[in-house]
Short mmCIF file of C-alpha atoms and ligand atoms in Angstrom, two decimals:
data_model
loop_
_atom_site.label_atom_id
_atom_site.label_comp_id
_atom_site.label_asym_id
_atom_site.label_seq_id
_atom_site.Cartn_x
_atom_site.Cartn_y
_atom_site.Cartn_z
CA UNK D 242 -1.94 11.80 -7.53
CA UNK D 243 -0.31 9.05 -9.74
CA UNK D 244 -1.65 5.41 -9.49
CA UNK D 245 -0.17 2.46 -10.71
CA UNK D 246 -2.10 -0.64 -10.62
CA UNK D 247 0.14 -4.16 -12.10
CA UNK D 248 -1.97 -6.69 -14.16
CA UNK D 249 -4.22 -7.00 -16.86
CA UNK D 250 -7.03 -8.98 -15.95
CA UNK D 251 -10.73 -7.96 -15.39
CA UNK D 252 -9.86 -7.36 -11.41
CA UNK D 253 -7.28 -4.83 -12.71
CA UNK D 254 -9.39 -3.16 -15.34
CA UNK D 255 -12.06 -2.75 -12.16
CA UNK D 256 -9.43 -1.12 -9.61
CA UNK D 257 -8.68 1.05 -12.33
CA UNK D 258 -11.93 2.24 -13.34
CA UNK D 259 -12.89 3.02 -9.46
CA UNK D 260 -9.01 5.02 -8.82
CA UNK D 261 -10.46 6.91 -12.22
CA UNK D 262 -13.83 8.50 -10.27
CA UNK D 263 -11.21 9.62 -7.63
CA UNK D 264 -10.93 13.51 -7.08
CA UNK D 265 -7.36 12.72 -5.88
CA UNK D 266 -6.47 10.60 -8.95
CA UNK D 267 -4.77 12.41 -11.42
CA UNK D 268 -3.37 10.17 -13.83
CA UNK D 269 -3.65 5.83 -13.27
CA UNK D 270 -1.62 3.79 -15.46
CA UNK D 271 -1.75 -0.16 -15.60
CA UNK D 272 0.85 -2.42 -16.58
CA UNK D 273 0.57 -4.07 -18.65
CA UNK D 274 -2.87 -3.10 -18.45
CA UNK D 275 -5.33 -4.21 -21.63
CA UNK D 276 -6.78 -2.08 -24.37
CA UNK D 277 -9.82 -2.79 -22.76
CA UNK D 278 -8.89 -0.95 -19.45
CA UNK D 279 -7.23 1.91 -21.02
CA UNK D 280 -9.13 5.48 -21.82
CA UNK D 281 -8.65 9.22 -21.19
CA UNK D 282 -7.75 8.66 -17.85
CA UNK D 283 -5.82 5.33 -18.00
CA UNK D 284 -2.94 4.68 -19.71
CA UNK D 285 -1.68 1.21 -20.23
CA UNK D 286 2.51 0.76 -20.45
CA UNK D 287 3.41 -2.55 -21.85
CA UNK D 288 5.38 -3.74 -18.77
CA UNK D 289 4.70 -7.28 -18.06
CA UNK D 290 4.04 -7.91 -13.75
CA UNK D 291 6.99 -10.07 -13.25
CA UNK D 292 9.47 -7.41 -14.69
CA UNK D 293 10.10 -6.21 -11.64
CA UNK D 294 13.06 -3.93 -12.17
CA UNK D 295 11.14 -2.50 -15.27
CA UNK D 296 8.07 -1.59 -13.52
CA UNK D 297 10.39 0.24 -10.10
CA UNK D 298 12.27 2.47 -13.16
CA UNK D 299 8.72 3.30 -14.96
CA UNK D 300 7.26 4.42 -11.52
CA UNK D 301 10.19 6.78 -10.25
CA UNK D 302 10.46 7.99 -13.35
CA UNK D 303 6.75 8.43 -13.36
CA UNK D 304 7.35 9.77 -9.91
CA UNK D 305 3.93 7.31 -8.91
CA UNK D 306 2.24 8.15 -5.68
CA UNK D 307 0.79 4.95 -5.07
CA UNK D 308 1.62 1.44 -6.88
CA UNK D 309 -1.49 -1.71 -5.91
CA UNK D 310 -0.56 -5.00 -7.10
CA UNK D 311 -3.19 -6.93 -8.93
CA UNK D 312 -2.27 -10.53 -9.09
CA UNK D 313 -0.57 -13.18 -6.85
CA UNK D 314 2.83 -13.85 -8.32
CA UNK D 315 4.61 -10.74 -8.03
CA UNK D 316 4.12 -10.02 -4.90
CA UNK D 317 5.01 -14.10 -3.47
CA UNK D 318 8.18 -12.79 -5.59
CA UNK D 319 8.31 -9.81 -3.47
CA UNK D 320 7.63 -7.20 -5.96
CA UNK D 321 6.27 -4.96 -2.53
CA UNK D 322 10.01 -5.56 -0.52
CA UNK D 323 11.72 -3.90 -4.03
CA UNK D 324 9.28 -1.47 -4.37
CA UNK D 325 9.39 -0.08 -0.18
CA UNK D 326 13.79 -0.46 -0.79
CA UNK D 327 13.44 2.36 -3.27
CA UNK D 328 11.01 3.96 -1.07
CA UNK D 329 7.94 3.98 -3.20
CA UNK D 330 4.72 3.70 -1.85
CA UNK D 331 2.59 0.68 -2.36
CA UNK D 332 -0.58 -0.64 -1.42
CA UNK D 333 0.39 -5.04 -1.09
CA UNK D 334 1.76 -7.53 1.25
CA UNK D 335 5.60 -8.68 1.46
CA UNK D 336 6.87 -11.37 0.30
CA UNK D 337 7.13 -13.42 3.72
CA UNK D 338 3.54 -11.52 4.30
CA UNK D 339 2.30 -12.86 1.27
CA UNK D 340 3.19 -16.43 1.95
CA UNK D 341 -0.18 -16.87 3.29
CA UNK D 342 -1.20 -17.43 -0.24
CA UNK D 343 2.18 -18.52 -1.35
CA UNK D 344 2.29 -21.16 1.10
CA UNK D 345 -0.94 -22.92 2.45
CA UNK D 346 1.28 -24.59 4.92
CA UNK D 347 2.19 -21.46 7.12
CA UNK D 348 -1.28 -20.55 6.34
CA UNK D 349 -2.50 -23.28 8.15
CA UNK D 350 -0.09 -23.19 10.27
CA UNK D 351 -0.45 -19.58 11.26
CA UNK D 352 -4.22 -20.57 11.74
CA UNK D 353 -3.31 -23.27 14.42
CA UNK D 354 -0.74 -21.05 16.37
CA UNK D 355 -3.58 -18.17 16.64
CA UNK D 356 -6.81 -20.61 16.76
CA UNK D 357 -8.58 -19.44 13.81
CA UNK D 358 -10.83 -21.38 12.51
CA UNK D 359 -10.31 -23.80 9.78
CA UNK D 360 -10.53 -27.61 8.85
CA UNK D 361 -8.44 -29.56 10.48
CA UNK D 362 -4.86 -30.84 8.64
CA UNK D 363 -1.81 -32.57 8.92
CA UNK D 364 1.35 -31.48 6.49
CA UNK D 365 3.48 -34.14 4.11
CA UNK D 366 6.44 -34.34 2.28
CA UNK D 367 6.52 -37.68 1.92
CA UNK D 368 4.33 -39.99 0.16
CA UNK D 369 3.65 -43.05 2.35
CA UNK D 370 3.26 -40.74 5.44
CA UNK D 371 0.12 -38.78 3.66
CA UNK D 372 -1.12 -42.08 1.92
CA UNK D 373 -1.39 -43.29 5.54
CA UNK D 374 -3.55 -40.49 7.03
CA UNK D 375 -5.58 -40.79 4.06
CA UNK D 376 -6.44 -44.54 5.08
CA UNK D 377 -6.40 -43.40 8.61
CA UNK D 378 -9.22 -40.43 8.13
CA UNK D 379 -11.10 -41.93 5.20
CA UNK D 380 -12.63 -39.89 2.61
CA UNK D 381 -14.27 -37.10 1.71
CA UNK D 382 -10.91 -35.48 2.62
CA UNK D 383 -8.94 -32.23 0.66
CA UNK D 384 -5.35 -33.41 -0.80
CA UNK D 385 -4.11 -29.72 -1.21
CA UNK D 386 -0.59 -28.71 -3.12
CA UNK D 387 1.30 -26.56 -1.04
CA UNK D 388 2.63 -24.16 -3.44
CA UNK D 389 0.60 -21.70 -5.85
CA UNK D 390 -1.31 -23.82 -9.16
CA UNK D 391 -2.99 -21.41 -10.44
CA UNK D 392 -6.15 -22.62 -8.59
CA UNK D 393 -5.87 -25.39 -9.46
CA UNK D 394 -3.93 -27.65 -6.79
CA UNK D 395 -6.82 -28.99 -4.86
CA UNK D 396 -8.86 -32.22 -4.88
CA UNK D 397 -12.05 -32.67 -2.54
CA UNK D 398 -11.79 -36.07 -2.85
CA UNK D 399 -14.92 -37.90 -2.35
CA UNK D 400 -13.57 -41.46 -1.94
CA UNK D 401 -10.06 -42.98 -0.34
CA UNK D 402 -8.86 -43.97 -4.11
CA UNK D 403 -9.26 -40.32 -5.10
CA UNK D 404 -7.43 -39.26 -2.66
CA UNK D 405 -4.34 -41.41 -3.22
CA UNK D 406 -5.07 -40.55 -6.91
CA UNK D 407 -4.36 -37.08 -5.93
CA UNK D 408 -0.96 -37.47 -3.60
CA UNK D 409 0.48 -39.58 -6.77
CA UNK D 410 -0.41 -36.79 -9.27
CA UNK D 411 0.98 -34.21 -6.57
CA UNK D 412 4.13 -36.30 -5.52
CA UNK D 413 5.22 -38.62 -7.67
CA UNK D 414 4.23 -37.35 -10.86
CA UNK D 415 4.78 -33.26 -10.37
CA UNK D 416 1.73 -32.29 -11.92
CA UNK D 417 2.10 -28.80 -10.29
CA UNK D 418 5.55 -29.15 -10.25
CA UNK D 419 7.81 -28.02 -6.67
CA UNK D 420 3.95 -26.78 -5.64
CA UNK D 421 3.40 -30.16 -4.68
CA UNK D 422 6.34 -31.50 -2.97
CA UNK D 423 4.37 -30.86 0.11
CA UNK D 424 1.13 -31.64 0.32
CA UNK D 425 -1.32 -30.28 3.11
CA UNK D 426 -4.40 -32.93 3.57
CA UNK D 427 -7.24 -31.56 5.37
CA UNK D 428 -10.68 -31.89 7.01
CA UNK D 429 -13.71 -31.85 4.30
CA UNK D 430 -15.63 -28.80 5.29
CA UNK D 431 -19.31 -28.49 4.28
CA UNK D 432 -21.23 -25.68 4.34
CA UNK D 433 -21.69 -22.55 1.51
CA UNK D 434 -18.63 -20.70 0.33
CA UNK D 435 -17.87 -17.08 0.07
CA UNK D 436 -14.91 -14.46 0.27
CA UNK D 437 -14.95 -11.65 2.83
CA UNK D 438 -12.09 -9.02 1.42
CA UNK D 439 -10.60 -6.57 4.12
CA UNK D 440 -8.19 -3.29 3.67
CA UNK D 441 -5.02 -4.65 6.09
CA UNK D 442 -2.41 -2.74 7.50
CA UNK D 443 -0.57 -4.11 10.38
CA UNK D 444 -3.57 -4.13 13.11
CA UNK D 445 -5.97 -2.24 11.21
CA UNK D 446 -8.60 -3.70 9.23
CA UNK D 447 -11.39 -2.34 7.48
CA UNK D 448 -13.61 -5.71 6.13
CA UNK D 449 -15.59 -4.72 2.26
CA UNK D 450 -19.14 -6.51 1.68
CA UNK D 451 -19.34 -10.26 1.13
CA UNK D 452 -19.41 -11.69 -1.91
CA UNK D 453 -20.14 -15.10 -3.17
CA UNK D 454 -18.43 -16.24 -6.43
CA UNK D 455 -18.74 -19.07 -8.61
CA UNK D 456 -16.07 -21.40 -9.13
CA UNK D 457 -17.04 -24.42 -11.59
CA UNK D 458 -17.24 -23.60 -15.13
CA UNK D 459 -20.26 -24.73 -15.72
CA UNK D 460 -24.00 -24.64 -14.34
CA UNK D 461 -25.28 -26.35 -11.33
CA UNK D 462 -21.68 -26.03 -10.47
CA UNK D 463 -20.77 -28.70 -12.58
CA UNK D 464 -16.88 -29.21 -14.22
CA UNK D 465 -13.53 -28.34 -13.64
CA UNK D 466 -12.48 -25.48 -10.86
CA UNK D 467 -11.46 -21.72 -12.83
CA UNK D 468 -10.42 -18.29 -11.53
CA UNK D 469 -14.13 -17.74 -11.09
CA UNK D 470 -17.41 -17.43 -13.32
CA UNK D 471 -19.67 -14.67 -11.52
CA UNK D 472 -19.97 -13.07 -8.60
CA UNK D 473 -22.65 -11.13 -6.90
CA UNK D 474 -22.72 -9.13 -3.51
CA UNK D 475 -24.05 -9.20 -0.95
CA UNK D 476 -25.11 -12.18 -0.25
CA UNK D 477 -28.71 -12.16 1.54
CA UNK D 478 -29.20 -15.66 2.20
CA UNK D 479 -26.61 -15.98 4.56
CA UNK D 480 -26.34 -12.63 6.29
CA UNK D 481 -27.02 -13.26 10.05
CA UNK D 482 -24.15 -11.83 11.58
CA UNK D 483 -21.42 -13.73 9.97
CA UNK D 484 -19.64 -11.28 8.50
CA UNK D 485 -18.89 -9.64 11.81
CA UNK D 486 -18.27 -13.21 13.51
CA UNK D 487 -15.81 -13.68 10.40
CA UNK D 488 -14.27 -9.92 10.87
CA UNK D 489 -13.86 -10.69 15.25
CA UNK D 490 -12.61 -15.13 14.62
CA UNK D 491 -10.65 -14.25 11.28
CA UNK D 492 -9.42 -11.13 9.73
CA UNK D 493 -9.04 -9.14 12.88
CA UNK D 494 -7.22 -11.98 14.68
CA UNK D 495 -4.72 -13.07 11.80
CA UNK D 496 -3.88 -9.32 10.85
CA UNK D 497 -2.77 -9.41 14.77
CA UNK D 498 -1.09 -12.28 14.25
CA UNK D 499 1.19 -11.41 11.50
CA UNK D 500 1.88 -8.01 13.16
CA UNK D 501 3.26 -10.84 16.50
CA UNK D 502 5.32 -13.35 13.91
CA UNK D 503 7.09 -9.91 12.71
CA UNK D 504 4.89 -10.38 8.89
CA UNK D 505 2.69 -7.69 9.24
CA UNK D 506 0.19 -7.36 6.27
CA UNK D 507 -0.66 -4.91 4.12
CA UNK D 508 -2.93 -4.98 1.33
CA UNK D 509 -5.97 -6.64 0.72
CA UNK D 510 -6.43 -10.05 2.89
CA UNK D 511 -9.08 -12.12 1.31
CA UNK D 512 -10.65 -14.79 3.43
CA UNK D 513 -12.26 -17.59 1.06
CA UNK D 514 -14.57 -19.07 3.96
CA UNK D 515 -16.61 -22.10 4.49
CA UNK D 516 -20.33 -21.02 6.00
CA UNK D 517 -20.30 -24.24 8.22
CA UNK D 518 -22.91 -25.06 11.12
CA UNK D 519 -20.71 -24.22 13.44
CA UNK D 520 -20.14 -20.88 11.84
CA UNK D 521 -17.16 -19.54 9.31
CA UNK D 522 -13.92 -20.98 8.61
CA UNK D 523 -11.08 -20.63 6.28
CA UNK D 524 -10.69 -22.93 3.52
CA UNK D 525 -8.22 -19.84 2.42
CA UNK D 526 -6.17 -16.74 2.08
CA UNK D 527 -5.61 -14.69 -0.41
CA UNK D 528 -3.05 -11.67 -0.59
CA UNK D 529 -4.74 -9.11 -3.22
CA UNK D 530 -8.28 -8.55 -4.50
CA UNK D 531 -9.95 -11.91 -5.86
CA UNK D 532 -11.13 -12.24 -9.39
CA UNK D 533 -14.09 -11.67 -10.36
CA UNK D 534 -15.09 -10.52 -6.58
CA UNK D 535 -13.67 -7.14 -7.41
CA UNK D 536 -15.55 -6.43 -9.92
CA UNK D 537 -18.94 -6.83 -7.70
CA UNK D 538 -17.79 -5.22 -4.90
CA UNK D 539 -16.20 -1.60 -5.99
CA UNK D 540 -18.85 -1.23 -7.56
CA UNK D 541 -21.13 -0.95 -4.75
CA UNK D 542 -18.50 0.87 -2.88
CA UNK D 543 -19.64 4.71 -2.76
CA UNK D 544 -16.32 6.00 -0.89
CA UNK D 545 -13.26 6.96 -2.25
CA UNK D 546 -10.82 3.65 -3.21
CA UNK D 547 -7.52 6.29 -2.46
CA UNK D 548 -9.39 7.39 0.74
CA UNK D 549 -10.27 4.01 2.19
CA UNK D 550 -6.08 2.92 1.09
CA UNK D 551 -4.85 5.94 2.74
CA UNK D 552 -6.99 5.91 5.66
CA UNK D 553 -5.88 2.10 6.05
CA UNK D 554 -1.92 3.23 5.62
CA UNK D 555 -2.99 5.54 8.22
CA UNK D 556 -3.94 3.32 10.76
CA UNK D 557 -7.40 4.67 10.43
CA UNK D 558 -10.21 2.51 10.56
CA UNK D 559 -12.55 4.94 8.26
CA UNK D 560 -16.36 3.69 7.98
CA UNK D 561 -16.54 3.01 4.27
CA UNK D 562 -19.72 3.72 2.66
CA UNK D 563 -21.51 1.32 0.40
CA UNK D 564 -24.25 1.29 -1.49
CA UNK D 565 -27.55 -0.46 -0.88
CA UNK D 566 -27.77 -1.99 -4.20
CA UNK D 567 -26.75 -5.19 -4.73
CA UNK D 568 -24.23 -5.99 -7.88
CA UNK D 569 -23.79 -8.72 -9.93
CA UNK D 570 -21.07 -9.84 -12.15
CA UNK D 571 -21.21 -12.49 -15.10
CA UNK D 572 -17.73 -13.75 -17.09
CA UNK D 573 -17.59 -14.51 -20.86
CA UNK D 574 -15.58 -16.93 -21.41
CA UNK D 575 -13.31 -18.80 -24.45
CA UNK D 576 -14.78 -21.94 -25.28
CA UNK D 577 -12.91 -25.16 -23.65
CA UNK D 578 -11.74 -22.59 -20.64
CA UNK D 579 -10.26 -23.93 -17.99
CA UNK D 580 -8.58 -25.74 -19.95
CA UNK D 581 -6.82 -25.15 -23.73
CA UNK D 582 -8.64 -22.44 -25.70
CA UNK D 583 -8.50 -20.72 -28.73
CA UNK D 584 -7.48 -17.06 -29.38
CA UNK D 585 -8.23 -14.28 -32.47
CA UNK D 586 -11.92 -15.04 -31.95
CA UNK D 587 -13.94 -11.66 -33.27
CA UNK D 588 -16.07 -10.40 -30.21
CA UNK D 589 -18.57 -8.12 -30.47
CA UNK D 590 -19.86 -6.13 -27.12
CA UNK D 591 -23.04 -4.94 -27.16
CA UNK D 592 -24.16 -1.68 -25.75
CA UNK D 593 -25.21 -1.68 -21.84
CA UNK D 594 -26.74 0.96 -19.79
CA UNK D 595 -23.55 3.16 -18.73
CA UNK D 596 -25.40 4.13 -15.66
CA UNK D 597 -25.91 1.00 -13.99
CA UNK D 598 -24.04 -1.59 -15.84
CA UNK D 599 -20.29 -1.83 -16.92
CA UNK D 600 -18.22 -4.64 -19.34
CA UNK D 601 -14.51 -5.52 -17.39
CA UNK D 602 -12.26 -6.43 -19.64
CA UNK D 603 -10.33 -9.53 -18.99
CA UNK D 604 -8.69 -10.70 -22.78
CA UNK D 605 -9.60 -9.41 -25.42
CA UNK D 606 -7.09 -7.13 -27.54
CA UNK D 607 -7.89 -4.36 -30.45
CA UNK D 608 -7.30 -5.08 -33.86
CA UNK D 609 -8.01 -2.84 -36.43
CA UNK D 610 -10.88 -1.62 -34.68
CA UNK D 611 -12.37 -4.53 -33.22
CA UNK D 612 -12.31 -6.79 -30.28
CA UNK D 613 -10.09 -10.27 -30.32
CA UNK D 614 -10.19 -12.88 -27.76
CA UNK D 615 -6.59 -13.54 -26.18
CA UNK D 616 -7.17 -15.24 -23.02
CA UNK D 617 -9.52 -17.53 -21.19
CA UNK D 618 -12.01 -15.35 -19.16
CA UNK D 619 -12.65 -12.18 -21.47
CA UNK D 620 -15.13 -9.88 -20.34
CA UNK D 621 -17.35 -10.02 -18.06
CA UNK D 622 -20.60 -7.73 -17.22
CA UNK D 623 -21.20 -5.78 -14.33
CA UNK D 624 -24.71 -4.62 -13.27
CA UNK D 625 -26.10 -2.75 -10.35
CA UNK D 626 -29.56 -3.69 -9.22
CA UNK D 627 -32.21 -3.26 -5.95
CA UNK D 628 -31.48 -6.39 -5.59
CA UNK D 629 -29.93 -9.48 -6.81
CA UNK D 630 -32.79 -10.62 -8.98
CA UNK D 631 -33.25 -7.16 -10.89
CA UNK D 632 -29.07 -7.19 -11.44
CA UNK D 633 -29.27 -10.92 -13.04
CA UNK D 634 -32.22 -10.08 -15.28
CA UNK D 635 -30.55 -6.91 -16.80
CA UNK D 636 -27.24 -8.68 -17.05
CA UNK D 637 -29.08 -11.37 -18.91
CA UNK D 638 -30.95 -9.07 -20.66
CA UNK D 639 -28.17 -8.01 -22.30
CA UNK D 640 -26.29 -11.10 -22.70
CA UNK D 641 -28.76 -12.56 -23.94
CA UNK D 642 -29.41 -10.45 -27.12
CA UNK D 643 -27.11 -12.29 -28.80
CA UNK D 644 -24.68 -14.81 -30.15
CA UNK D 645 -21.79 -15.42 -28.32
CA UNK D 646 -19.92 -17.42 -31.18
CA UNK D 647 -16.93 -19.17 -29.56
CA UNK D 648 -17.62 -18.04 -25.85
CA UNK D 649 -19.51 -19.42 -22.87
CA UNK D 650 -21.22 -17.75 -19.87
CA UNK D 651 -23.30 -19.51 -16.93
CA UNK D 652 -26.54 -18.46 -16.79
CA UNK D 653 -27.67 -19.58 -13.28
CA UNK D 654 -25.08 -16.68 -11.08
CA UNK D 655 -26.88 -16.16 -8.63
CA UNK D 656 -29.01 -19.38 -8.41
CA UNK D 657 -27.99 -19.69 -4.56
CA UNK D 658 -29.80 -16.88 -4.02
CA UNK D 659 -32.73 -16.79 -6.70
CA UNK D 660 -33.69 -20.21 -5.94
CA UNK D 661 -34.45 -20.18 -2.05
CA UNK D 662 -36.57 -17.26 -2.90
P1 AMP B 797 -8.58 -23.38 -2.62
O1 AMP B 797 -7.66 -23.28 -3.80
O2 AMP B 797 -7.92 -23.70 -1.33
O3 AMP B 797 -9.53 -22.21 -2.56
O4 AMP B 797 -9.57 -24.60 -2.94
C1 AMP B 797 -10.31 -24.67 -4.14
C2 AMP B 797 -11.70 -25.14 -3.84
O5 AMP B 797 -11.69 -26.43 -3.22
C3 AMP B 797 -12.43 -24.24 -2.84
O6 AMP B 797 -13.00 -23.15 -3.46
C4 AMP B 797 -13.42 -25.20 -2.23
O7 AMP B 797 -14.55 -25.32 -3.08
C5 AMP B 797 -12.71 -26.52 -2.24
N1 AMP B 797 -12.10 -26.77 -0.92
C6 AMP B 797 -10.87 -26.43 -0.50
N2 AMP B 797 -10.65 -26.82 0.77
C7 AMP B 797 -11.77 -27.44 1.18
C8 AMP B 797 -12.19 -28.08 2.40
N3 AMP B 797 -11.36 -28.18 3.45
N4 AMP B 797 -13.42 -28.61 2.44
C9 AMP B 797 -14.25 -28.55 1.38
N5 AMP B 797 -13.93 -27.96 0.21
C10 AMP B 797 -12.71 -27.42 0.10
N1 LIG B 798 -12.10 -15.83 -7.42
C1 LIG B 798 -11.18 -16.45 -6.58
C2 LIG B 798 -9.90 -15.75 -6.42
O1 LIG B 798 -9.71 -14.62 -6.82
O2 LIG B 798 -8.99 -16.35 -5.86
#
């Protein structure tokens, strides 16, 4: 069988390394893939993700089996509706499906038609009106952009002037351009977050392990919001029955719902949720594997990736086998990321133990034999432990060992779990 996965991030470089332990997996190619992800078994074919028309030739030509989308953009441009006209198979959501990342508006709205639960909101596209319900709610309150900003078009504001900060950045001033000329302003949920990632197709829906990631970019959660910092899974301080209260009030009930409003989904719905006292609730949905989740998760899952897709295109809800160990994931990342960055800085990755452990590559580039930064988040570590507190110390262990001249990493992952223990 013939895999193509589209992106080039660490997430990617993880889906690819799991479809490569596949009996069934001939040949995987990513595109554009990284030098990084590429070996014997995967080939990387410079095809950026948004050229659509590019990437439909390479995989007939290719005659591809199976094409999974990585990343968020192509498919809210529909890269899945051009890919099903030609008749090739793919493993993502529509376009109009994957509005409920493209859109937090019919994402919350969908929530409200179908009671799932989530904070409470009201929608604006006009300034006064949402400067009104701020003064009318008072703060802490969420100003949220509708559109996709890279992660980057929400404020938990925790005071009133914050929050009409936010609506003038959003409105008036276009920070995230035509993502914010509608704003959704929500309910401030407290509580711990996490992501719960499921295999969708229409009413089936086969839920992975939880996984808790960490969002600021630096410790004690301090600083700006980025794709992500570490992950680890599971997530044992919080595991009384959640995850299947989560599976029966959330996935299960919105997969059924987009099969009634004529979306159904396929693909991987990701439910970023809010651990509140009065149980989980969305603070949102994603349409494809999140980043760095993925590369915590397949790594404890023992099953077959193409056998728990297929099964799910099947309308078979398989029992997917995972392993008891828990994994955790740490990112190296460019000095100054989130924000501006520089690139061409000389990394060099130390050796890990292949058996447990395993460096995703996110940007770095070959040049003349060795490793260049050329994007924000660059690698980022992998390990496999008995349990979360044997994972961190050989990850550290490692990272540890030396310099990291011109990257950072967060050395408290995990610190949820390490310090109630
Ligand atoms: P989002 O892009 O919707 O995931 O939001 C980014 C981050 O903002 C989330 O990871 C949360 O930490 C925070 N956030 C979003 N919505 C809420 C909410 N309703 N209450 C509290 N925090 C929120
Ligand atoms: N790590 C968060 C995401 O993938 O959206």
């Amino acid at each position: 069988m013939k895999v193509l996965v589209i992106g080039n991030g660490g997430r990617e470089h993880a889906i690819c390394w799991k479809l490569a332990q596949s009996k069934k997996v001939t040949h995987v190619f990513a595109a554009p893939g990284s030098d990084g992800i590429s070996n014997e078994k995967v080939k990387s074919v410079s095809i950026p993700a948004d050229h659509h028309a590019e990437l439909m030739t390479f995989a007939k030509e290719e005659k591809i089996d199976l094409t999974i989308v990585g990343p968020e953009a192509p498919l809210v441009d529909g890269i899945v509706d051009s890919f099903n006209c030609e008749g090739l198979t793919t493993f993502g959501p529509s376009k109009a499906a994957a509005a409920l990342e493209g859109s937090k508006t019919f994402a919350k709205e969908m929530m409200k038609k179908y009671q799932i639960p989530t904070a409470s909101y009201e929608v604006f596209d006009n300034v006064e009106a949402a400067k009104a319900y701020v003064k009318q709610q008072g703060a802490p309150i969420v100003v949220k952009a509708d559109g996709l900003a890279a992660g980057k078009g929400v404020v938990v504001a925790e005071t009133e002037a914050e929050a009409l900060n936010a609506i003038d950045q959003m409105m008036e001033e276009k920070a995230f351009g035509e993502a914010g000329s509608s704003l959704v302003i929500e309910e401030c949920l407290r509580g711990e977050e996490l992501s719960l990632m499921a295999f969708v197709h229409e009413n089936t829906v086969i839920p992975m392990v939880p996984v808790q990631d960490h969002k600021r970019a630096y410790e004690r959660d301090q600083g700006p919001n980025t794709g992500g910092m570490g992950a680890y899974s599971p997530v044992p301080h919080l595991e009384n029955g959640w995850v299947e209260q989560a599976e029966r009030e959330i996935l299960r009930p919105m997969a059924e719902a987009m099969v009634k409003e004529k979306v159904p989904f396929t693909g991987i719905l990701y439910a970023g949720l809010m651990i509140t006292e009065s149980g989980p609730k969305v603070i949102e949905f994603n349409a494809r594997f999140g980043d760095p989740e993925t590369q915590v998760v397949l790594p404890r899952m023992k099953s077959d990736l193409i056998d728990v897709i297929e099964s799910t295109l099947n309308n078979v809800e398989m029992n997917v086998e995972w392993k008891q160990e828990a994994c955790v994931g740490v990112v190296l990342a460019s000095e100054g990321y989130p924000a501006s960055y520089e690139k061409g800085v000389a990394v060099h990755i130390p050796k890990i133990n292949d058996d447990i452990q395993t460096w995703f590559h996110a940007g770095l580039q070959e040049q003349e034999g060795h490793w260049v930064t050329n994007g924000g988040r660059v690698l980022l570590l992998s390990s496999l432990g008995k349990t979360i507190e044997e994972a961190l110390s050989s990850t550290y262990h490692v990272l540890e060992k030396q310099q990291w001249d011109g990257l950072f990493y967060r050395r408290d992952i995990g610190h949820h779990v390490t310090s109630r223990r």
